C-alpha cells in the first residue's frame, strides 16, 4: 500500500535443472512475496483535503475536479496533482455546499449539486456561475451531452432526477420501492444504461436501468465481498465498472475502520475482484477512470486525500511451474492493463493453457498449469512385463495388453512428463470354475470347469435346438461360436434385461403367429412379444424391468401392531393405528423392505380412577390421545376434574389460579326433615340423573364460550385489550382449559403466562375486548404497510410532526454525559430533521403489545398518572400500560441494527455506564438523547440518528440518586424507573426499562445538529 513502490521485473531465467527440485519452492515463495509487495502501488497526489467527495475528469484538458464538503468548495488540478486551483466556494452561492461534480469538456462547463438546494454550473475556471434548478439532498451527477440531458440523485428522497442541461424540464426520472439511498451515478450512453449505487444499510448495491425511461431496474452481482458502495466509474471500452467502497460493514464489523477498497466488475458477467484495498485507504468515495493512461483516481473522504493507481504491464515472459512442480515452462505474453486477464498457450513439449493477470505492472498466474508431455518409451510393470507406449499428452491415457503369458489389460496415463499406471495389472491367468452359467441368445446355459485359454463344445438344453462353443479367459467364460434356438412348442426362454436375465414361460405358438406376454411376476413393463418363424421363436421386443416387492407383514410401533399387505417398490402406505391407539404411521417400500418414514401410534387412556390433590379417588371414562374429558367427583363431594389424555396416561389440567378449586370438596351434611310427601330416589337412578347434570353443565359452558368468542371477534379489529384475567382462548372453558384453535388439526392452545379465568360471578364484567396474546390478531398500527416480517420504510409525511416533537422537547442544558460520550463542549440549540424511517418489526411489536397488555392487566388502572414532555405530541398511542413515546440516541448504523434485532439488556452500558442499573435508557427530551447520538460515515457523514420508541411505563419508581434498581422492576413491584436528575441536579429525567419487550423502536430519525453561530 505504499506510495510509488518500485516495480521488479520477472525472472529472466529459471534455476538450473540440477538444483531445480530444491530451489523451486523457494523461488515460488519469493515470487509470491514480491507480488504481495507490488500488488498495490498507489500514489497520493493530493493531501490535507477537508472531506473530499465527488470527483470528475476533463479528458480534453487532462485535469480532475473535486468537491470538498469540509472546505465547502470545488477545486481542480492536473492528473498528477499539480497546479491546484479553487473553482468556487459556498460563499459565492449563498452558503450551498457542493457535493456531486460533472464535467462537459466540449462546452467547457462544470456542473455540481449541493447538499440542500440546487443544481448549478459555471465555466471550468469558475466564472459565469448559473443556478439551473432546485433540488434537495443532491448526490452524484452525470451528463449526457449528446442528448442534452443531465441526471442526478436525490439520495435522502430515494429518487433519480433528469433535466435539460440548462435546468429546464426537471422531472423525477426513477423512483422505486427498492431504491433507498441512491448516491453516485454513471451513464453508459453507448448501450443506453444508467448505473447508480445505493448506500442503504443492509443493501449497498450497484444498480442498472434503461437510460431511456428507467425501466428494467436490475441489481448487479458485482461482488459479495463489497460491504459498502460509494462512487462508481465506467470503462466503456471494455464494458467494466470500477467501484469505490469498503471491504467490511463499519456498522457491524469488528475489523479496523481502515478497510477502503477499489473493486472492478465486468458488466457482461459475474467476473469481479479487488484491485486495491487496505493500507492507508479509509473511505474512498468519488472515483474516475482514465482509459488514455490506464489509471484509476479516487478521493478518500476520511483520509482527506486523492489517490491514483496506474495499471499496465509491459510484454514479456514468465516462468511457470509445471503441474507437479517437476519442471518449468516459459510462457510469453503481450502488453496488459492492470487487472487484465490474458489466456496464454503453454510452449512446445507442454500441454495446457494458463490464465495470466496483470497486477500493477507485474504478471502472475491466475489459473491453469503447463504440464509436460510424455515421450514414447517402455513402462516396466511390477510382474516384470514391459509395456511399450508412444508419445502421450499430459493426462492422456493408453489401454495396453500384457506380454509374457500374463493377462491384463492395464491403463497407462501421462502425468506431467511421467508415465504412471492408471488402473489394471498384468497377472497370471485364472481358470473358469464349474457350475457356471451364461446367457446364449434365449437359452440360459450351464458349463463345467475350463482351463484358461481353452474352448469347449456343448449341446443346447431341452427346448432348444443347436450347439455352441465356449471359451475361458482369465476365469470368465465367453461364447465362441454356435447358437441355441427356442422351439415354438410350449416351454420357457430367457430374455436379457438391464437388471439381469428374466425367465419367460410361453404356450405353443403356431408358425407365423405372434404372441404377446405380460411381464412375469416380479417385473413390470410393456411385456414381451414373440413370433414363431420357421419353427423357432424370435424375440420381437422385451420391455420388462425386474421390480422388488415388500411382502405381506407387520411392524410394531410404540406397542401397536400394524399389519399390511404386499407393496410394490416405491409405494407409500399410510396405516391407521389399531384399536386402543390414536394416530397413523407412514411407510415406503424401499429395496424390498417396508421402511417407516413418519407418524406414530399413541396409546389411548383406559377407563379407571385417578386421585385429586385431596387424595379423593375419582372414576373416569376412557379417552383418545390428546382428548380432554371431565370427571365428576364421587358422592359426598362437589366439583369436577378436567383430565387430559397423553400417551396412555391421564393428567389433571389445572392452571395455577385454579388449584384450589381443581379438586373434590367434601359437602357439609345438612339432613333435611322428611315430609310425608317426600320421595326417596332409588340408588340405581343416581347415575342417569348425574349424567344429565353433567351434560347440562357442559352445554352451559359451551353456550357461554360461543357468546364470548363472538363478542371478542366482533371487537378484535382495532380494539384495545382492557385489563382482564381471561382471554378468548380460555374464557369459555372451566379452570383455564386450553381451547381448540380453528384450523389447528384438532390440537389445543397451551396456556400462556398471565392467562386465568374469571369467577362465575363475574370478576371483570366490563370487558370491552379480549385478545388472545400469541395469536395472529394483535392489532397493528393503522398506518403500517406490511402484515408480517420486517421492513424499514421512509415516512416523509411524518417529518414535520417529528420535527415539532423534537423541537418542543429540546432543552439546552450541558451535562457531563455530553463530554464523556461524544467529547463535545458545545450544546446544539436544536436540530433539523432530514428523514424519518418507519420500523415495522412484527416480531418485536407483538412482544411489546403482549407486555403492554400484561402491564395494563396487572395494574388494572390503579397507577398514578406519570406525565412526560412527549405526552400529546404524537397522537398515535392508546395509553394502555402507560404507553409513551420516548427518545434513544445512537448512530445511523446502530439504529438500523436495533431496528432489526431490537434492544438487548445484555448490551446495557455499551455506550456509557448504567447509573440506575443495567437496562434500556430512554429520555423525554430529544436534547438529552442527542448526548449519546453520534454522526455516521459515508452517506451519513454530518448526520446523527435518534430512535423514537414506544415504551410501556406502567407503575413508575422515581429516584433521584444512582443505584441498581433493576430488582424493583423484575420483581413485578414496578414496571419502570425514572432517574429524576431534573429534580436532583436541574438537568434531565431518564426512563429505564429492565424488560426488553417493554420498549419497541418505531421510528428512526436522521437529523443534523444546529448550533448558535
Coordinates of N, CA, C and O in Angstrom, one line a residue, residues 835-993:
X835 N -34.8 13.1 7.6 CA -35.6 12.0 7.1 C -36.1 11.2 8.3 O -35.5 11.2 9.4
X836 N -37.3 10.6 8.1 CA -37.9 9.7 9.1 C -38.2 8.4 8.5 O -38.8 8.3 7.4
X837 N -37.7 7.3 9.1 CA -37.9 5.9 8.6 C -38.8 5.2 9.6 O -38.5 5.2 10.8
X838 N -39.8 4.5 9.1 CA -40.7 3.8 10.0 C -40.3 2.3 10.1 O -40.0 1.7 9.0
X839 N -40.2 1.8 11.3 CA -39.8 0.4 11.5 C -41.0 -0.5 11.7 O -41.8 -0.2 12.6
X840 N -41.1 -1.5 10.9 CA -42.2 -2.4 11.0 C -41.7 -3.8 11.3 O -41.4 -4.6 10.4
X841 N -41.3 -4.1 12.5 CA -40.8 -5.4 13.0 C -41.9 -6.1 13.7 O -42.2 -5.8 14.9
X842 N -42.6 -7.0 13.0 CA -43.8 -7.6 13.6 C -43.5 -8.5 14.8 O -44.3 -8.6 15.7
X843 N -42.3 -9.2 14.8 CA -42.0 -10.0 15.9 C -41.8 -9.1 17.2 O -42.3 -9.4 18.3
X844 N -41.1 -8.0 17.0 CA -40.8 -7.1 18.2 C -42.1 -6.4 18.6 O -42.3 -6.3 19.8
X845 N -43.0 -6.0 17.7 CA -44.2 -5.3 18.1 C -45.1 -6.2 18.8 O -45.8 -5.8 19.8
X846 N -45.2 -7.5 18.4 CA -46.1 -8.4 19.1 C -45.6 -8.7 20.5 O -46.5 -8.7 21.4
X847 N -44.3 -8.8 20.7 CA -43.8 -8.9 22.1 C -44.1 -7.7 22.9 O -44.5 -7.8 24.1
X848 N -44.0 -6.5 22.3 CA -44.3 -5.3 23.1 C -45.7 -5.2 23.4 O -46.1 -4.8 24.5
X849 N -46.6 -5.5 22.4 CA -48.1 -5.4 22.7 C -48.5 -6.4 23.8 O -49.3 -6.0 24.7
X850 N -47.9 -7.6 23.8 CA -48.3 -8.5 24.8 C -47.8 -8.0 26.2 O -48.5 -8.2 27.2
X851 N -46.6 -7.5 26.2 CA -46.0 -6.9 27.5 C -46.9 -5.8 28.0 O -47.3 -5.7 29.2
X852 N -47.3 -4.9 27.1 CA -48.1 -3.7 27.5 C -49.5 -4.2 28.0 O -50.0 -3.7 29.0
X853 N -50.0 -5.3 27.4 CA -51.3 -5.8 27.9 C -51.2 -6.4 29.3 O -52.0 -6.2 30.1
X854 N -50.0 -7.1 29.5 CA -49.8 -7.7 30.8 C -49.7 -6.6 31.9 O -50.2 -6.7 33.0
X855 N -49.0 -5.5 31.5 CA -48.8 -4.4 32.5 C -50.2 -3.8 32.8 O -50.5 -3.5 33.9
X856 N -51.0 -3.6 31.7 CA -52.3 -3.0 31.9 C -53.2 -3.9 32.8 O -53.9 -3.4 33.7
X857 N -53.1 -5.2 32.5 CA -53.9 -6.1 33.3 C -53.5 -6.2 34.7 O -54.3 -6.4 35.7
X858 N -52.1 -6.1 34.9 CA -51.6 -6.3 36.3 C -51.9 -5.0 37.2 O -52.2 -5.2 38.3
X859 N -51.9 -3.9 36.6 CA -52.1 -2.6 37.3 C -53.6 -2.3 37.4 O -54.0 -1.6 38.3
X860 N -54.4 -2.7 36.4 CA -55.9 -2.6 36.5 C -56.3 -1.1 36.8 O -57.2 -0.8 37.5
X861 N -55.6 -0.2 36.2 CA -55.9 1.2 36.3 C -55.5 1.8 37.6 O -55.7 3.0 37.8
X862 N -54.9 1.1 38.5 CA -54.5 1.6 39.8 C -53.1 2.1 39.8 O -52.2 1.6 40.5
X863 N -52.8 3.0 38.9 CA -51.4 3.6 38.7 C -51.5 5.1 38.7 O -52.4 5.7 38.1
X864 N -50.6 5.7 39.5 CA -50.6 7.2 39.5 C -50.2 7.6 38.1 O -49.3 7.1 37.5
X865 N -50.9 8.7 37.6 CA -50.5 9.2 36.2 C -49.1 9.7 36.3 O -48.7 10.4 37.2
X866 N -48.3 9.4 35.2 CA -46.9 9.9 35.1 C -46.8 10.6 33.8 O -46.9 10.1 32.7
X867 N -46.6 12.0 33.9 CA -46.6 12.8 32.7 C -45.2 13.0 32.2 O -44.2 13.0 33.0
X868 N -45.0 13.0 30.9 CA -43.7 13.3 30.2 C -43.9 14.4 29.2 O -45.1 14.7 28.9
X869 N -42.8 15.0 28.8 CA -42.9 16.1 27.9 C -43.4 15.7 26.5 O -43.7 16.6 25.7
X870 N -43.4 14.4 26.2 CA -43.8 13.9 24.9 C -45.3 13.7 24.9 O -45.8 13.4 23.8
X871 N -46.0 13.8 26.0 CA -47.4 13.5 26.0 C -48.2 14.4 25.1 O -48.0 15.6 25.1
X872 N -49.1 13.8 24.3 CA -49.9 14.5 23.4 C -49.3 15.1 22.2 O -49.9 15.8 21.3
X873 N -48.0 14.9 22.0 CA -47.3 15.5 20.8 C -47.5 14.7 19.6 O -47.5 15.2 18.5
X874 N -47.6 13.3 19.7 CA -47.9 12.5 18.5 C -49.0 11.6 18.9 O -48.9 10.7 19.8
X875 N -50.2 11.8 18.4 CA -51.4 11.1 18.8 C -51.5 9.7 18.1 O -52.4 9.5 17.3
X876 N -50.5 8.8 18.4 CA -50.5 7.5 17.8 C -50.7 6.4 18.8 O -50.7 5.2 18.5
X877 N -50.8 6.7 20.1 CA -50.8 5.7 21.2 C -52.2 5.6 21.8 O -53.0 6.5 21.7
X878 N -52.4 4.4 22.4 CA -53.7 4.2 23.1 C -53.6 4.4 24.6 O -54.6 4.5 25.3
X879 N -52.4 4.6 25.1 CA -52.2 4.9 26.5 C -52.3 3.7 27.5 O -52.0 3.9 28.6
X880 N -52.6 2.5 27.0 CA -52.7 1.4 27.9 C -51.3 1.1 28.4 O -50.3 1.2 27.7
X881 N -51.2 0.6 29.7 CA -49.9 0.3 30.2 C -49.0 1.4 30.4 O -47.8 1.3 30.5
X882 N -49.5 2.7 30.4 CA -48.7 3.9 30.5 C -47.8 4.0 29.2 O -46.6 4.4 29.4
X883 N -48.4 3.7 28.1 CA -47.6 3.8 26.8 C -47.2 5.2 26.5 O -48.0 6.2 26.5
X884 N -45.9 5.5 26.2 CA -45.3 6.8 25.9 C -44.4 6.7 24.7 O -43.9 5.6 24.4
X885 N -44.2 7.8 24.1 CA -43.1 8.0 23.1 C -41.9 8.6 23.8 O -42.0 9.7 24.4
X886 N -40.7 7.9 23.7 CA -39.5 8.4 24.3 C -38.4 8.3 23.3 O -38.5 7.6 22.3
X887 N -37.2 9.0 23.6 CA -36.1 9.1 22.6 C -35.0 8.2 23.1 O -34.8 7.9 24.3
X888 N -34.2 7.7 22.1 CA -32.9 7.0 22.3 C -31.9 7.4 21.3 O -32.1 7.2 20.1
X889 N -30.8 8.0 21.7 CA -29.8 8.5 20.7 C -28.8 7.4 20.4 O -28.4 6.6 21.3
X890 N -28.3 7.3 19.1 CA -27.4 6.3 18.7 C -26.7 6.8 17.4 O -26.8 8.0 17.0
X891 N -26.1 5.9 16.7 CA -25.5 6.2 15.3 C -26.5 5.7 14.3 O -27.3 4.8 14.5
X892 N -26.4 6.2 13.0 CA -27.3 5.8 12.0 C -27.2 4.3 11.7 O -28.1 3.6 11.5
X893 N -25.9 3.8 11.8 CA -25.7 2.4 11.5 C -26.3 1.5 12.7 O -27.0 0.5 12.4
X894 N -26.1 1.9 13.9 CA -26.6 1.2 15.0 C -28.1 1.2 15.1 O -28.8 0.3 15.5
X895 N -28.7 2.3 14.6 CA -30.1 2.4 14.6 C -30.8 1.4 13.8 O -31.8 0.7 14.1
X896 N -30.2 1.1 12.6 CA -30.7 0.1 11.7 C -30.5 -1.3 12.4 O -31.4 -2.2 12.2
X897 N -29.4 -1.5 13.1 CA -29.2 -2.8 13.8 C -30.3 -3.0 14.9 O -30.8 -4.1 15.0
X898 N -30.6 -2.0 15.6 CA -31.6 -2.1 16.7 C -32.9 -2.3 16.1 O -33.7 -3.1 16.6
X899 N -33.2 -1.7 14.9 CA -34.5 -1.9 14.3 C -34.7 -3.3 13.9 O -35.8 -3.8 14.0
X900 N -33.7 -4.0 13.5 CA -33.8 -5.4 13.1 C -33.8 -6.3 14.3 O -34.6 -7.3 14.4
X901 N -32.8 -6.1 15.2 CA -32.6 -7.1 16.3 C -33.2 -6.6 17.6 O -33.0 -7.4 18.6
X902 N -33.8 -5.4 17.7 CA -34.4 -4.9 18.9 C -33.4 -4.6 20.0 O -32.2 -4.9 19.8
X903 N -33.8 -4.0 21.1 CA -32.9 -3.7 22.2 C -32.5 -5.0 23.0 O -33.3 -6.0 23.0
X904 N -31.3 -5.0 23.5 CA -30.8 -6.2 24.2 C -30.3 -5.7 25.6 O -29.4 -4.8 25.6
X905 N -30.8 -6.2 26.7 CA -30.4 -5.9 28.0 C -28.9 -6.2 28.2 O -28.2 -5.4 28.9
X906 N -28.4 -7.3 27.6 CA -27.0 -7.6 27.8 C -26.1 -6.6 27.1 O -24.8 -6.7 27.4
X907 N -26.6 -5.7 26.3 CA -25.7 -4.6 25.8 C -25.8 -3.4 26.6 O -25.2 -2.3 26.2
X908 N -26.5 -3.4 27.7 CA -26.6 -2.2 28.6 C -25.3 -1.7 29.0 O -24.4 -2.5 29.4
X909 N -25.1 -0.4 28.9 CA -23.8 0.2 29.3 C -22.8 0.2 28.2 O -21.7 0.6 28.5
X910 N -23.1 -0.3 27.0 CA -22.1 -0.3 25.9 C -21.7 1.1 25.5 O -20.6 1.3 25.0
X911 N -22.6 2.1 25.6 CA -22.3 3.4 25.2 C -21.8 4.3 26.4 O -21.0 5.1 26.3
X912 N -22.3 4.0 27.6 CA -21.9 4.7 28.8 C -22.2 3.8 30.0 O -22.6 2.6 29.8
X913 N -22.1 4.3 31.2 CA -22.3 3.5 32.4 C -23.8 3.2 32.6 O -24.7 3.7 31.8
X914 N -24.2 2.5 33.6 CA -25.5 2.2 34.0 C -25.8 2.8 35.3 O -25.7 2.2 36.4
X915 N -26.3 4.1 35.3 CA -26.4 4.9 36.5 C -27.5 4.3 37.4 O -27.4 4.3 38.7
X916 N -28.6 3.8 36.8 CA -29.7 3.3 37.6 C -29.9 1.8 37.5 O -30.9 1.2 37.8
X917 N -28.9 1.1 36.9 CA -29.0 -0.4 36.7 C -28.9 -0.7 35.3 O -29.1 0.1 34.4
X918 N -28.5 -2.0 35.0 CA -28.4 -2.4 33.6 C -29.7 -2.6 32.9 O -30.5 -3.5 33.1
X919 N -30.1 -1.6 32.0 CA -31.4 -1.6 31.4 C -31.3 -0.8 30.1 O -30.3 -0.4 29.6
X920 N -32.5 -0.5 29.6 CA -32.7 0.3 28.3 C -33.0 1.7 28.8 O -34.0 1.9 29.4
X921 N -32.1 2.7 28.4 CA -32.2 4.1 28.8 C -32.9 4.9 27.7 O -32.4 4.9 26.6
X922 N -34.0 5.6 28.0 CA -34.7 6.5 27.1 C -34.8 7.8 27.8 O -34.7 8.0 29.0
X923 N -35.2 8.8 27.0 CA -35.4 10.2 27.6 C -36.6 10.8 27.0 O -37.0 10.5 25.9
X924 N -37.2 11.8 27.8 CA -38.3 12.5 27.4 C -37.9 13.8 26.6 O -38.7 14.4 25.9
X925 N -36.6 14.2 26.7 CA -36.1 15.3 25.9 C -35.2 14.8 24.8 O -34.3 14.1 25.0
X926 N -35.5 15.3 23.6 CA -34.6 14.9 22.5 C -33.2 15.4 22.7 O -32.2 14.7 22.3
X927 N -33.0 16.5 23.3 CA -31.6 17.0 23.6 C -30.9 16.2 24.5 O -29.6 16.1 24.4
X928 N -31.5 15.5 25.4 CA -30.8 14.5 26.3 C -30.3 13.3 25.5 O -29.2 12.9 25.6
X929 N -31.2 12.7 24.7 CA -30.8 11.6 23.9 C -29.7 12.0 22.9 O -28.9 11.2 22.4
X930 N -29.7 13.3 22.4 CA -28.7 13.7 21.5 C -27.3 13.6 22.1 O -26.3 13.5 21.3
X931 N -27.2 13.6 23.4 CA -25.9 13.5 24.0 C -25.2 12.1 23.6 O -24.0 12.0 23.6
X932 N -26.0 11.1 23.3 CA -25.5 9.8 23.0 C -25.5 9.5 21.5 O -25.1 8.4 21.1
X933 N -26.1 10.4 20.8 CA -26.1 10.2 19.3 C -24.8 10.6 18.7 O -24.1 11.5 19.1
X934 N -24.4 9.8 17.7 CA -23.1 10.1 17.0 C -23.3 10.2 15.5 O -24.2 9.5 15.0
X935 N -22.5 11.0 14.9 CA -22.6 11.2 13.4 C -22.1 9.9 12.7 O -21.1 9.3 13.2
X936 N -22.7 9.6 11.6 CA -22.3 8.4 10.8 C -21.2 8.7 9.8 O -20.6 9.8 9.8
X937 N -20.9 7.7 9.0 CA -19.8 7.9 8.0 C -20.5 7.7 6.6 O -21.6 7.3 6.5
X938 N -19.7 8.0 5.6 CA -20.2 7.8 4.2 C -21.4 8.7 3.9 O -21.3 10.0 4.1
X939 N -22.5 8.1 3.6 CA -23.7 8.9 3.3 C -24.3 9.6 4.5 O -25.0 10.5 4.4
X940 N -23.9 9.1 5.7 CA -24.4 9.7 6.9 C -23.4 10.7 7.6 O -23.6 11.1 8.7
X941 N -22.4 11.1 6.8 CA -21.4 12.0 7.4 C -22.1 13.3 7.7 O -22.8 13.9 6.8
X942 N -22.0 13.8 8.9 CA -22.6 15.1 9.3 C -24.0 14.9 9.8 O -24.7 15.8 10.2
X943 N -24.5 13.6 9.8 CA -25.9 13.3 10.3 C -25.9 12.3 11.4 O -25.1 11.4 11.4
X944 N -26.7 12.6 12.4 CA -26.8 11.7 13.5 C -28.2 11.0 13.5 O -29.0 11.3 12.6
X945 N -28.4 10.0 14.4 CA -29.7 9.3 14.4 C -30.2 9.2 15.8 O -29.5 9.2 16.8
X946 N -31.6 9.2 15.8 CA -32.3 9.0 17.1 C -33.5 8.1 16.9 O -34.1 8.2 15.8
X947 N -33.7 7.2 17.8 CA -34.9 6.3 17.7 C -36.0 6.9 18.6 O -35.8 7.4 19.7
X948 N -37.2 7.0 18.0 CA -38.4 7.3 18.8 C -39.1 6.0 19.1 O -39.5 5.2 18.2
X949 N -39.3 5.7 20.4 CA -39.7 4.4 20.8 C -41.0 4.4 21.6 O -41.3 5.4 22.3
X950 N -41.8 3.4 21.4 CA -43.0 3.1 22.2 C -42.4 2.5 23.5 O -41.6 1.6 23.4
X951 N -42.9 2.9 24.7 CA -42.5 2.3 25.9 C -43.7 2.2 26.9 O -44.5 3.1 27.0
X952 N -43.8 1.0 27.5 CA -44.8 0.8 28.5 C -44.3 1.1 29.9 O -43.6 0.3 30.5
X953 N -44.6 2.3 30.4 CA -44.0 2.8 31.6 C -44.7 2.1 32.8 O -44.1 1.8 33.8
X954 N -46.1 1.9 32.7 CA -46.8 1.2 33.8 C -46.6 2.0 35.2 O -46.7 3.2 35.2
X955 N -46.3 1.3 36.2 CA -46.1 1.9 37.5 C -44.6 2.3 37.6 O -43.7 1.5 37.4
X956 N -44.4 3.6 37.8 CA -43.0 4.2 37.7 C -42.4 4.4 39.1 O -43.1 5.0 40.0
X957 N -41.2 3.9 39.3 CA -40.4 4.2 40.5 C -39.6 5.4 40.2 O -38.7 5.3 39.4
X958 N -39.8 6.5 41.0 CA -39.0 7.7 40.8 C -37.9 7.8 41.8 O -38.1 7.7 43.0
X959 N -36.6 7.9 41.3 CA -35.4 8.0 42.2 C -34.6 9.2 41.8 O -34.7 9.6 40.6
X960 N -33.8 9.7 42.7 CA -33.0 10.9 42.4 C -31.5 10.6 42.5 O -30.7 11.4 42.0
X961 N -31.2 9.5 43.1 CA -29.7 9.2 43.3 C -29.5 7.9 42.5 O -30.4 7.1 42.2
X962 N -28.2 7.6 42.2 CA -27.8 6.5 41.4 C -27.9 5.2 42.3 O -27.9 5.2 43.5
X963 N -28.0 4.1 41.6 CA -28.1 2.8 42.2 C -28.7 1.8 41.3 O -29.2 2.1 40.2
X964 N -28.6 0.5 41.6 CA -29.2 -0.6 40.8 C -30.6 -0.8 41.2 O -30.8 -1.5 42.3
X965 N -31.6 -0.4 40.5 CA -33.0 -0.5 40.8 C -33.7 -1.6 40.0 O -34.9 -1.6 39.9
X966 N -32.9 -2.4 39.3 CA -33.5 -3.4 38.4 C -34.4 -4.4 39.1 O -35.4 -4.8 38.6
X967 N -34.0 -4.7 40.4 CA -34.8 -5.7 41.1 C -36.2 -5.2 41.4 O -37.1 -6.0 41.5
X968 N -36.4 -3.9 41.6 CA -37.7 -3.4 41.9 C -38.7 -3.6 40.7 O -39.9 -3.6 40.8
X969 N -38.1 -3.7 39.5 CA -38.9 -3.9 38.3 C -39.0 -5.4 38.0 O -40.1 -5.9 37.7
X970 N -38.0 -6.1 38.0 CA -38.0 -7.5 37.7 C -38.9 -8.3 38.7 O -39.4 -9.4 38.4
X971 N -39.0 -7.8 39.9 CA -39.8 -8.5 40.9 C -41.3 -8.3 40.6 O -42.1 -9.0 41.2
X972 N -41.7 -7.3 39.8 CA -43.1 -7.0 39.5 C -43.7 -5.9 40.3 O -44.8 -5.5 40.1
X973 N -42.9 -5.3 41.3 CA -43.4 -4.3 42.1 C -43.6 -3.0 41.3 O -44.6 -2.3 41.4
X974 N -42.7 -2.7 40.4 CA -42.8 -1.6 39.5 C -42.5 -2.1 38.0 O -42.1 -3.2 37.8
X975 N -42.9 -1.2 37.1 CA -42.7 -1.6 35.7 C -41.6 -0.8 35.0 O -41.1 -1.2 33.9
X976 N -41.1 0.3 35.6 CA -40.0 1.1 35.0 C -39.5 2.0 36.1 O -40.1 2.2 37.2
X977 N -38.3 2.7 35.8 CA -37.7 3.5 36.8 C -37.5 4.9 36.1 O -37.0 5.0 34.9
X978 N -37.7 6.0 36.8 CA -37.5 7.3 36.3 C -36.3 7.9 37.2 O -36.4 8.1 38.4
X979 N -35.1 8.0 36.5 CA -34.0 8.7 37.1 C -34.2 10.2 37.0 O -33.8 10.8 36.0
X980 N -34.6 10.8 38.1 CA -35.0 12.2 38.1 C -33.9 13.1 38.4 O -33.8 13.6 39.5
X981 N -32.9 13.3 37.5 CA -31.8 14.2 37.7 C -32.3 15.7 37.5 O -31.6 16.6 37.8
X982 N -33.5 15.8 37.0 CA -34.1 17.2 36.8 C -34.3 17.8 38.2 O -34.0 18.9 38.5
X983 N -34.9 16.9 39.1 CA -35.2 17.4 40.5 C -33.9 17.4 41.3 O -33.8 18.3 42.1
X984 N -33.0 16.5 41.0 CA -31.8 16.4 41.9 C -30.7 17.4 41.5 O -30.0 18.0 42.3
X985 N -30.5 17.6 40.1 CA -29.4 18.5 39.7 C -29.9 19.5 38.6 O -29.0 20.2 38.1
X986 N -31.2 19.5 38.3 CA -31.6 20.5 37.3 C -31.3 20.2 35.9 O -31.3 21.1 35.0
X987 N -31.0 18.9 35.6 CA -30.6 18.5 34.2 C -31.8 17.9 33.5 O -32.7 18.5 33.0
X988 N -31.8 16.5 33.4 CA -32.9 15.8 32.7 C -33.4 14.6 33.5 O -32.8 14.1 34.4
X989 N -34.6 14.1 33.1 CA -35.1 12.9 33.6 C -34.8 11.8 32.5 O -35.0 12.0 31.3
X990 N -34.4 10.6 33.0 CA -34.3 9.4 32.1 C -35.2 8.3 32.6 O -35.4 8.1 33.8
X991 N -35.8 7.6 31.6 CA -36.6 6.4 31.9 C -35.8 5.2 31.6 O -35.2 5.1 30.6
X992 N -35.8 4.2 32.6 CA -35.0 3.0 32.5 C -36.0 1.8 32.5 O -36.9 1.7 33.4
X993 N -35.8 0.9 31.6 CA -36.6 -0.3 31.5 C -35.7 -1.6 31.6 O -34.7 -1.6 31.0

